[in-house]
Coordinates of C-alpha atoms in Angstrom, one line a residue:
X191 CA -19.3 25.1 -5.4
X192 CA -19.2 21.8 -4.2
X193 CA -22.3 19.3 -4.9
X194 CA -24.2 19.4 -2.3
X195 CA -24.7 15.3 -1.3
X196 CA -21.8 13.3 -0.1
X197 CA -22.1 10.0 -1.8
X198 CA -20.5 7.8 0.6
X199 CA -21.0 4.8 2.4
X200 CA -21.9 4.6 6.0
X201 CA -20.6 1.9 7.4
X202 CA -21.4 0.3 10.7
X203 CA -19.1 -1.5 12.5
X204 CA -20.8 -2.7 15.3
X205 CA -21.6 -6.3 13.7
X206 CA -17.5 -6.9 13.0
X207 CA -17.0 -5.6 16.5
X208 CA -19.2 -7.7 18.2
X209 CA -18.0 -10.6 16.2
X210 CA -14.1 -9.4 16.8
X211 CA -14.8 -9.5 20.2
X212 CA -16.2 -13.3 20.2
X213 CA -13.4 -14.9 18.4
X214 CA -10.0 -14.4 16.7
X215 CA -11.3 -13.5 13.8
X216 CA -11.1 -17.0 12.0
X217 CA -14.6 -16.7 10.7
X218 CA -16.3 -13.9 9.7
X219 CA -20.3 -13.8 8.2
X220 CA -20.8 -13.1 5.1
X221 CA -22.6 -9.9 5.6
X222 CA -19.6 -8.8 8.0
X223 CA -16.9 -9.7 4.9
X224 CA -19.3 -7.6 3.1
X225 CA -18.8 -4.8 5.4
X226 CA -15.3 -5.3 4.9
X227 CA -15.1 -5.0 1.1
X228 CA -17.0 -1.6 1.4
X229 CA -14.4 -0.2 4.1
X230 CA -11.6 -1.1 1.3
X231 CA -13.7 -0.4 -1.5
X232 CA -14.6 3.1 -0.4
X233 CA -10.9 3.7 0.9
X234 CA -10.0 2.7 -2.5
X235 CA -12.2 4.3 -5.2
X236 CA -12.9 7.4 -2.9
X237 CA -10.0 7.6 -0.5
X238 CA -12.8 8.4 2.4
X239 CA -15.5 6.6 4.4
X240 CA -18.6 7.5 7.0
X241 CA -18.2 5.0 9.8
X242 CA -20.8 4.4 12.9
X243 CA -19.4 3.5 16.1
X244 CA -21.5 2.8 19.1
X245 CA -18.0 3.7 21.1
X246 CA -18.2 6.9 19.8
X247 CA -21.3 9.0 21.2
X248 CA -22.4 12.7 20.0
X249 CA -22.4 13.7 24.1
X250 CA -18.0 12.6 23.8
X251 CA -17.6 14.5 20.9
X252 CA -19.5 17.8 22.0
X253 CA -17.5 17.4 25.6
X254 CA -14.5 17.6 23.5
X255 CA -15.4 20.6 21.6
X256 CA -17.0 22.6 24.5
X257 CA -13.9 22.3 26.7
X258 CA -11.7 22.9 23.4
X259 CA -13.6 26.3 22.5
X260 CA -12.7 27.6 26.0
X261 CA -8.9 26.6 25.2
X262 CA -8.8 28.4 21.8
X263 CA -10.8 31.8 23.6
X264 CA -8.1 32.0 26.2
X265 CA -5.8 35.3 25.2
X266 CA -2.9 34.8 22.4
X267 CA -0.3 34.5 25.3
X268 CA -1.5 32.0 27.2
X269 CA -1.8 29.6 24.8
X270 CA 1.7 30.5 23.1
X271 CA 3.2 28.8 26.9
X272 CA 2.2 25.2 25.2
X273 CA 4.0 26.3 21.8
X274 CA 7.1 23.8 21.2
X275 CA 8.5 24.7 18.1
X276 CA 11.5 22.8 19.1
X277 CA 9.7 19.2 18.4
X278 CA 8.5 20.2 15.4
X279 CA 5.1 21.6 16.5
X280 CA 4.0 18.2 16.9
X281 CA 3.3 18.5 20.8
X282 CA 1.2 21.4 22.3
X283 CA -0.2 24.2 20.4
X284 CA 0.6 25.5 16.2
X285 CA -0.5 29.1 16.2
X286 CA -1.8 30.6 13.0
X287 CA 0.3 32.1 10.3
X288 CA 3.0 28.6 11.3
X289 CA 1.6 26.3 9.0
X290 CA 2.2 26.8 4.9
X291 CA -0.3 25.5 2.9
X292 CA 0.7 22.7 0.7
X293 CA -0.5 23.5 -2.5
X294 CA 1.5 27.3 -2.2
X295 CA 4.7 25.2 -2.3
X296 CA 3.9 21.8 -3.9
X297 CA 4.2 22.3 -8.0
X298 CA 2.8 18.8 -8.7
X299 CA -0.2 20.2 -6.7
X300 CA -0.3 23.0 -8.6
X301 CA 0.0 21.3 -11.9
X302 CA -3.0 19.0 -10.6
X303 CA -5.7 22.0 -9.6
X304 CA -4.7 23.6 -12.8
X305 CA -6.0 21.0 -14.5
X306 CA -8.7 20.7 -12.3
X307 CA -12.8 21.7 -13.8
X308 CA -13.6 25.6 -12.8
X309 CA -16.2 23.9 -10.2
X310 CA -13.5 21.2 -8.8
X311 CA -10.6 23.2 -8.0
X312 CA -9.6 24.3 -4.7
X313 CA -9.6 27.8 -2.9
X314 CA -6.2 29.0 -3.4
X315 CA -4.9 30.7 -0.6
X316 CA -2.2 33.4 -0.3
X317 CA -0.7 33.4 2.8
X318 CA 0.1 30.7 5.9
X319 CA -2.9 28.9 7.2
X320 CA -5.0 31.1 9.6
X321 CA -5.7 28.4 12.3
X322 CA -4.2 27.4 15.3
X323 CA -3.9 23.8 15.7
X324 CA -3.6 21.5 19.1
X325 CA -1.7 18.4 19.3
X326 CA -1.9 15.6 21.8
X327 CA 0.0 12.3 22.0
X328 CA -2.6 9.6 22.1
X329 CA -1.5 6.2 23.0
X330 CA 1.6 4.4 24.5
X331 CA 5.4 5.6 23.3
X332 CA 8.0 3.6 22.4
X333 CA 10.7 3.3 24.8
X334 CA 13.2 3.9 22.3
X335 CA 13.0 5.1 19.1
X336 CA 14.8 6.6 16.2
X337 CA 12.8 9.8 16.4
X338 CA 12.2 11.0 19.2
X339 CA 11.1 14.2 18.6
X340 CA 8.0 12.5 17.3
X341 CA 7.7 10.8 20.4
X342 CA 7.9 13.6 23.0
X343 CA 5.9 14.2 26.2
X344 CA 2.5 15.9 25.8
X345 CA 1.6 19.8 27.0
X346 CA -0.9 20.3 29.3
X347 CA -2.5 23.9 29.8
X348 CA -2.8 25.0 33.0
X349 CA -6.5 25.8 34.5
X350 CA -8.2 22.6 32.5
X351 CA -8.1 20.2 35.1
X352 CA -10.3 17.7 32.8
X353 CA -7.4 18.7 30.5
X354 CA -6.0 14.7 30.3
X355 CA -9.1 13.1 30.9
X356 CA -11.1 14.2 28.3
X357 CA -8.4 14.1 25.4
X358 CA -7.3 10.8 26.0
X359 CA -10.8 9.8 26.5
X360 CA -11.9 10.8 23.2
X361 CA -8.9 10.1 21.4
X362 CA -8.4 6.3 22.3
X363 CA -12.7 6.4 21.1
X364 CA -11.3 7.5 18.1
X365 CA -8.1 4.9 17.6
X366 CA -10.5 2.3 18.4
X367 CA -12.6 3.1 15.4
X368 CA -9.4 3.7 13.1
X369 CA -8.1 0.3 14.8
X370 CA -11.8 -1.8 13.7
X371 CA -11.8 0.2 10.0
X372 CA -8.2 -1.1 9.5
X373 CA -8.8 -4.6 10.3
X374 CA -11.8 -4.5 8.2
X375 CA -10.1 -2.8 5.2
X376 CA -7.3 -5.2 5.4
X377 CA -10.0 -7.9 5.4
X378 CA -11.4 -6.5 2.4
X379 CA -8.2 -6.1 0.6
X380 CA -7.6 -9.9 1.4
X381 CA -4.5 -9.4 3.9
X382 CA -4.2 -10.8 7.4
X383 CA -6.3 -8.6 9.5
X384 CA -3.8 -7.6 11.8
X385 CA -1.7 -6.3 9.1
X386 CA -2.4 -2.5 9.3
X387 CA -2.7 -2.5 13.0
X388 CA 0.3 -4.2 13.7
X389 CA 2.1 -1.5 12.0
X390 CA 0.0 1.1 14.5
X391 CA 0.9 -0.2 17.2
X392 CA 2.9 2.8 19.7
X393 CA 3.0 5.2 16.6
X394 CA 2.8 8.5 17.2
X395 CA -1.2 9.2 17.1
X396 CA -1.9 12.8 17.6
X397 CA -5.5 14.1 18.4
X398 CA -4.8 17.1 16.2
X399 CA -8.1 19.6 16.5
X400 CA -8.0 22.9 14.6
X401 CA -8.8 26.5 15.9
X402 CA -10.6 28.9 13.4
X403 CA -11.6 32.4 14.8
X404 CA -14.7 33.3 13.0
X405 CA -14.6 36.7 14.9
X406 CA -11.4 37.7 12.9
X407 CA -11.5 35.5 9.8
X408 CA -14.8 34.8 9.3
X409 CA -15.3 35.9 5.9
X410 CA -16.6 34.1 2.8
X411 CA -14.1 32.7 0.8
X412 CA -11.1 32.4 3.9
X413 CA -9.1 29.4 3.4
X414 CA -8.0 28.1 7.2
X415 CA -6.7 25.1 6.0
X416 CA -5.6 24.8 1.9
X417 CA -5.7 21.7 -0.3
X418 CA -3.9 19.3 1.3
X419 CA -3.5 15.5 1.6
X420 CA -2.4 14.4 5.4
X421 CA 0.7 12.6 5.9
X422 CA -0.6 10.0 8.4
X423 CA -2.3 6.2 8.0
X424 CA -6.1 7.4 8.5
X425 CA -7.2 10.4 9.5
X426 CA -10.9 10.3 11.5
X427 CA -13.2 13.3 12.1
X428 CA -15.9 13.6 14.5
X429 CA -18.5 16.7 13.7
X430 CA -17.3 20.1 13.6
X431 CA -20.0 22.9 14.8
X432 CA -19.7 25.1 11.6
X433 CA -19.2 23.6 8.1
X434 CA -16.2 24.2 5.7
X435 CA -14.5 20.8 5.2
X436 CA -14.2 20.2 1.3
X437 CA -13.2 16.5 0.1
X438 CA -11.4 15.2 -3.2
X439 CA -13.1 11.9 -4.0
X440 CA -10.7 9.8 -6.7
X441 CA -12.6 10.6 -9.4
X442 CA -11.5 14.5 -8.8
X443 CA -15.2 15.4 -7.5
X444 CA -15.3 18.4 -4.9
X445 CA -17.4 17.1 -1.7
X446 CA -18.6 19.9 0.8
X447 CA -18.8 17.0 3.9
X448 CA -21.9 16.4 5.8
X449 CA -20.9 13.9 8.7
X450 CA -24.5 12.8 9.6
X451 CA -25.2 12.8 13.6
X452 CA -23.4 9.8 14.8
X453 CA -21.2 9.6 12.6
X454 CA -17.3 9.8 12.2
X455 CA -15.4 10.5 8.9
X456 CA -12.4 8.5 7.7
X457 CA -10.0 9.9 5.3
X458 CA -7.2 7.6 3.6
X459 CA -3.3 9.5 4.5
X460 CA -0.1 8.9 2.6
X461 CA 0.9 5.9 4.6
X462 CA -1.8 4.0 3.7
X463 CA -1.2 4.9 0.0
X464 CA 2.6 3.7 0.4
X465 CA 1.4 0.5 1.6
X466 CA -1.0 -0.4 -0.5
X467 CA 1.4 0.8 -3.3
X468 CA -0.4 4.1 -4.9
X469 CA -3.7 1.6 -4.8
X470 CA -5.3 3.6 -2.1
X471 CA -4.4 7.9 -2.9
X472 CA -4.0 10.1 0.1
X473 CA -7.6 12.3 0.6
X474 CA -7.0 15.7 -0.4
X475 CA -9.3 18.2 1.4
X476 CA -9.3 21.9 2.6
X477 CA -11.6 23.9 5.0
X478 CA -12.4 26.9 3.7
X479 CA -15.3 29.7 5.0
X480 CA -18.6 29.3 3.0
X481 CA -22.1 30.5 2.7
X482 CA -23.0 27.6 5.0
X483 CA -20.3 28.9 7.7
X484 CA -21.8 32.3 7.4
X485 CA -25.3 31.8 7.7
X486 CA -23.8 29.1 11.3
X487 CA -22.3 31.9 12.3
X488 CA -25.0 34.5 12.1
X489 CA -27.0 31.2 14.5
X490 CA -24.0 31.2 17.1
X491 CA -24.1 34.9 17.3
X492 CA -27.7 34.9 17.7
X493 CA -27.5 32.0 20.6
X494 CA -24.3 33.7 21.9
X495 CA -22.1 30.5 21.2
X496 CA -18.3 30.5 20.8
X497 CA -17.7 31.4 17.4
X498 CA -14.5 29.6 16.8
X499 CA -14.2 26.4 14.4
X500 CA -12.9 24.0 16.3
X501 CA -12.3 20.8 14.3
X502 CA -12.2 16.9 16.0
X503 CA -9.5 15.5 14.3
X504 CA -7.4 12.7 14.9
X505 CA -4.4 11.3 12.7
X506 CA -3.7 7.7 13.3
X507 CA 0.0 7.1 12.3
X508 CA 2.1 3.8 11.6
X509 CA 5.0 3.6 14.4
X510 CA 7.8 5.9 13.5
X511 CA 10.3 2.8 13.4
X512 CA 8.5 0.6 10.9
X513 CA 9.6 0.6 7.4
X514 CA 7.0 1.8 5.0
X515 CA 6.4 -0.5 1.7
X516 CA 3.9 -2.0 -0.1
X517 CA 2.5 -4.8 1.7
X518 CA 1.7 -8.5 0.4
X519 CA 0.5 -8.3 -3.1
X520 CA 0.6 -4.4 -3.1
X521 CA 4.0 -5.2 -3.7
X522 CA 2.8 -6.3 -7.5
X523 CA 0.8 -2.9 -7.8
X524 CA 1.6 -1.3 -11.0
X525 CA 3.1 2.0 -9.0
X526 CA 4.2 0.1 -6.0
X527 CA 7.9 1.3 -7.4
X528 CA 7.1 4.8 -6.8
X529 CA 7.1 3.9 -2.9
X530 CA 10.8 2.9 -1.9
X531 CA 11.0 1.4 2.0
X532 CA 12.1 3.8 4.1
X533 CA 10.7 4.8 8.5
X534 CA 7.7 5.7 8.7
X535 CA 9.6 8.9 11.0
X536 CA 11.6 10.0 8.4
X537 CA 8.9 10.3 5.8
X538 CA 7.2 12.4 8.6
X539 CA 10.0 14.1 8.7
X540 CA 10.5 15.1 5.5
X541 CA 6.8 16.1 5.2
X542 CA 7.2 18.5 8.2
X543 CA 9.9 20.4 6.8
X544 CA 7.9 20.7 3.3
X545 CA 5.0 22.5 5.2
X546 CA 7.4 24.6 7.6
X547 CA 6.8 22.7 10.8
X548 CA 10.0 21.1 11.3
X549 CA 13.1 23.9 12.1
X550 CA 15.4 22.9 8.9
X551 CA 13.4 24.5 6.6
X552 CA 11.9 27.9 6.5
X553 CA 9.5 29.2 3.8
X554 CA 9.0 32.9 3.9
X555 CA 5.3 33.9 2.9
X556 CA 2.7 36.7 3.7

């Protein structure tokens, strides 16, 4: 089992936005540069963070989840009419049994959890992920792009008039506080501050929440999502009704999350690791059905609540046309070698197809 306390930060960043929002950022406290190193320290030694946004309320994330539940209770085939395989799932809705875990088909993975302590390694799973997955653009598009089938129209269910509203509302909360965590990590790692969010600018965000149905699956020990690192820039979560997330900290510790009310947690991606050159690892983390889960859903049954997990996730993403490389003196890093330049869309690409979401590659599992 995991430990019990997560030993991270919290972070709040309404001193460096209320100073952002007085000048260019030529001056910064000392207590705010403080701030700053802790963002980049914790990305760097822990490859996660608990942030505090006074943008972000608990009443915008539970609006989100409410009128998310209803979506994922609809029947099967209604919500297969916003499946669009076709652009590489990343539009509309991911049913279950799409998605292949990474660490079934990823041998470095399975190298690393072999060498893993008894009480660090993952859940291993044994079949395609059992959750269904919503994506939806967040942000402007590019007007022309390399890849545009990361840059396609979003689908919008019919009978949720509040459909737009409330998932662009939430998700451009939740860029904002990616957006102030990325200037103040580049702060801390003593680059221009713009330098992340430069890169962000029109990429292809995607509020991506999850769909677990505890009716069905809701058994001690089933893995919805396996070990996995995310292929994005940041990845930010708001609180999920039922536990199950496990985190990787650097040091290979296994971290059952606790995001504490009001709070959002960040997770470092692969394109952050690429340019800070290896200095910052991609998260790895799974959600997986625990004694905790149980015993939440034994309290939604009681209080006749919706007993699916619905996750609020959002993955902030560099633009698909910028070139991925180490930046400034990540350049030096001792691994920065191991991350050649290339776009940002064609290492999404190529991650896609690895995990069965993009049509030129199928993997054939129970």
């Amino acid at each position: 089992m995991p430990d019990a306390a997560m030993d991270l930060p919290v972070v709040d960043l309404a001193p460096y936005i209320e100073i952002s929002t007085k000048n260019d950022g030529g001056f910064l406290p000392i207590e705010v540069r403080d701030l700053c190193l802790q963002v980049s320290r914790s990305l760097r030694e822990t490859g996660a963070l608990l942030v505090k946004d006074p943008r972000c309320s608990t009443e915008d994330n539970d609006r989100f989840l409410d009128m998310m539940e209803r979506y994922f209770e609809m029947p099967d085939e209604f919500k297969r009419k916003q499946e669009r395989p076709e652009l590489h799932y990343q539009v509309g809705v991911t049913p279950e049994g799409v998605e292949v875990p990474r660490s079934l088909i990823d041998s470095f993975l399975q190298q690393k959890i072999k060498m893993m302590s008894p009480d660090s390694q993952p859940s291993i799973p044994t079949r395609k992920d059992p959750k269904w997955r919503y994506m939806w653009r967040v942000g402007s598009r590019p007007k022309s792009t390399r890849f545009k089938e990361l840059n396609a129209e979003p689908v919008i269910p019919e009978g949720f008039p509040e459909w737009k509203e409330t998932m662009d509302s939430w998700g451009s909360k939740m860029i904002s506080s990616i957006e102030v965590a990325a200037e103040m990590a580049a702060v801390g790692f003593n680059l221009p501050k713009d330098s992340f969010t430069s890169l962000m600018k029109q990429g292809p965000h995607l509020l991506g929440p999850t769909g677990s149905n505890l009716q069905r699956h809701g058994f001690e020990g089933t893995v919805f999502a396996g070990y996995h690192y995310d292929l994005n820039f940041l990845t930010i979560h708001g609180r999920s009704r039922f536990p199950g997330l496990n985190i990787w900290l650097r040091n290979g510790q296994k971290v059952e999350v606790k995001v504490p009310v009001g709070c959002l947690l960040i997770q470092s991606g692969k394109q952050l690791e690429w340019l800070t050159g290896g200095e910052c690892l991609a998260g790895m983390h799974e959600v997986v059905v625990t004694d905790r889960t149980l015993n939440s859903i034994e309290i939604a049954r009681q209080q006749n609540h919706s007993l699916w997990r619905v996750s609020s996730t959002l993955f902030a993403h560099i633009a698909s046309d910028v070139v991925l490389q180490p930046l400034g003196h990540f350049a030096e890093a001792p691994n920065a070698s191991r991350y050649p330049a290339l776009y940002a869309g064609e290492y999404v690409e190529q991650e896609l197809s690895a995990i069965n979401l993009k049509g030129s590659k199928t993997v054939h599992l129970g």
